[in-house]
Amino acid sequence: MRLAAIAVTFNPFTSPATPKLTQSSIPSTTTINPLKINTHENPQFSWKLAKNWMEYQGINNWEGLLDPLDDTLRSEILRYGQFVEAAYRSFDFDTSSPTFGSCKFSKNSLLTRSCIRETGYKPIKNLRATCGIQLPGWIDRGPSWVSTHSSWIGYVAVCQDKEEIARLGRRDVVVVFRGTATCLEWLENLRATLTSLPDDVPNVGSHGGGAMVESGFLSLYTSGNATCPSLQSMVREEIGRVLEAYGDEPLSLTITGHSLGAALATLAAYDINSNFGNAPPVTVISFGGPRVGNQSFRCQLEKRGTKILRIVNSDDLITKVPGFVIENNDMAVNVAGLTSWVQKRVEEAQLVYADVGQELRLSSKECPHLSKGSVASCHELSTYLELVNGFVGSNCPVRATAKRVLGEHHRKNWHLCSL
């Protein structure tokens, strides 16, 4: 989901000079320089992850690890962020290309050709998402990129390297989703009303009605056509294969994504835990994700043991949409000044959402060289990875500040000692 694309309009019958959704017109993590981030903790502490991997996968909801941010957890968040970075770099954004919307690289070379570090993982499945919006026939007379229904959305990869498996303490399977990149995906994003989950997914909630999720996200997850099966069926099929192949060894499923990809990661986690009784621990690491579902959906996620860590930039508008959030049993509204009449209308319009999982809240304003960034840059994956890399804790938001505070502390102590 790229915020800058909101300002782009198109008319399929205008001249070729009409603005298009191109890699240059939409800020993309595919064009940034590689981040200089340390994705491995000090080798002398490498045993820490292997011994406590379930804690880092959220079995205790990351209690005591988020504030201050544990260095091993930081390393893991950045590592999964680079898998999402690889998805962006592998996507063909060129609307003039006949392969627009596909993966630029072969499955086996995806991770190496996207120029991220050696991971020890092997991609085993390409994933595609299909928009369920029915377009009028005349739209086909416009550019083909306008009506691209199915596109490459991510991949599944399995850790195959023995040393990495030993470092992690288990074999890890990662499911990766990119953010919004096509016109129809944007239209799906705008379908903000809540809708019930399909009948084949158990959805009986404990708070009144059943579990409901954003209509557009569900459409992208469950829609398919004659030439492309649904993302849901691809995820289920591949997870079934993984469990059959590796189910007798320590195993984890980590689902990660940015923006729209974060929403799809949440839906995929819910789906896996709802349909695989023998599923290993399922963890979501989401970057800049929008809201996905209602309170019953959140309760069902928690009931099934799905662990979700949402990395949120306070200055990112996408994390504040869609709909409204009404918290707690007394239905206290977190939007100042929202009258009871408006609240009732919001509820009737199926726009009452609930945030899910645990939150790691960051802020661009706390980082000196990011504080003057645009609205769009606050949502970029590169911004999120840089904020995670520099974050210390709520009392000392960025490492540069930490060093400065520590330096002042040492200078004061030296001055007192010299008296």
PDB file of N, CA and C in Angstrom, residues 2 48 55 78 102 163 183 212 355 357 373 377 415:
ATOM      1  N   ARG A   2       0.923   1.949  -1.119  1.00  0.00           N
ATOM      2  CA  ARG A   2       1.794   3.084  -1.225  1.00  0.00           C
ATOM      3  C   ARG A   2       0.967   4.360  -1.244  1.00  0.00           C
ATOM      4  N   LYS A  48      21.488 -17.618  22.506  1.00  0.00           N
ATOM      5  CA  LYS A  48      20.308 -17.024  23.133  1.00  0.00           C
ATOM      6  C   LYS A  48      19.057 -17.263  22.307  1.00  0.00           C
ATOM      7  N   GLU A  55      10.173 -17.734  22.751  1.00  0.00           N
ATOM      8  CA  GLU A  55       9.919 -16.405  23.308  1.00  0.00           C
ATOM      9  C   GLU A  55      10.042 -15.341  22.229  1.00  0.00           C
ATOM     10  N   LEU A  78      14.518  -7.191  11.891  1.00  0.00           N
ATOM     11  CA  LEU A  78      15.213  -6.701  10.711  1.00  0.00           C
ATOM     12  C   LEU A  78      15.425  -7.810   9.689  1.00  0.00           C
ATOM     13  N   SER A 102       4.572  -9.277 -12.429  1.00  0.00           N
ATOM     14  CA  SER A 102       5.142 -10.601 -12.190  1.00  0.00           C
ATOM     15  C   SER A 102       6.426 -10.471 -11.382  1.00  0.00           C
ATOM     16  N   GLU A 163      23.542 -24.631   9.578  1.00  0.00           N
ATOM     17  CA  GLU A 163      24.055 -23.682  10.570  1.00  0.00           C
ATOM     18  C   GLU A 163      22.980 -22.685  10.982  1.00  0.00           C
ATOM     19  N   CYS A 183      -3.333  -1.017  -9.717  1.00  0.00           N
ATOM     20  CA  CYS A 183      -4.531  -0.187  -9.595  1.00  0.00           C
ATOM     21  C   CYS A 183      -5.671  -0.922  -8.888  1.00  0.00           C
ATOM     22  N   MET A 212     -15.263 -10.595  11.574  1.00  0.00           N
ATOM     23  CA  MET A 212     -15.409  -9.875  10.310  1.00  0.00           C
ATOM     24  C   MET A 212     -14.093  -9.186   9.979  1.00  0.00           C
ATOM     25  N   ASP A 355      -7.526  -3.243  16.850  1.00  0.00           N
ATOM     26  CA  ASP A 355      -6.118  -3.558  16.623  1.00  0.00           C
ATOM     27  C   ASP A 355      -5.812  -4.934  17.191  1.00  0.00           C
ATOM     28  N   GLY A 357      -2.884  -8.132  18.284  1.00  0.00           N
ATOM     29  CA  GLY A 357      -1.533  -8.480  18.690  1.00  0.00           C
ATOM     30  C   GLY A 357      -0.843  -7.452  19.566  1.00  0.00           C
ATOM     31  N   GLY A 373      10.512  14.029   7.040  1.00  0.00           N
ATOM     32  CA  GLY A 373      10.080  13.248   5.892  1.00  0.00           C
ATOM     33  C   GLY A 373       8.635  13.526   5.523  1.00  0.00           C
ATOM     34  N   SER A 377       6.871   9.003   2.916  1.00  0.00           N
ATOM     35  CA  SER A 377       8.107   8.394   3.413  1.00  0.00           C
ATOM     36  C   SER A 377       7.918   7.767   4.791  1.00  0.00           C
ATOM     37  N   HIS A 415      33.776  15.015  35.184  1.00  0.00           N
ATOM     38  CA  HIS A 415      33.962  16.351  35.765  1.00  0.00           C
ATOM     39  C   HIS A 415      33.919  16.286  37.283  1.00  0.00           C
TER      40      HIS A 415
END
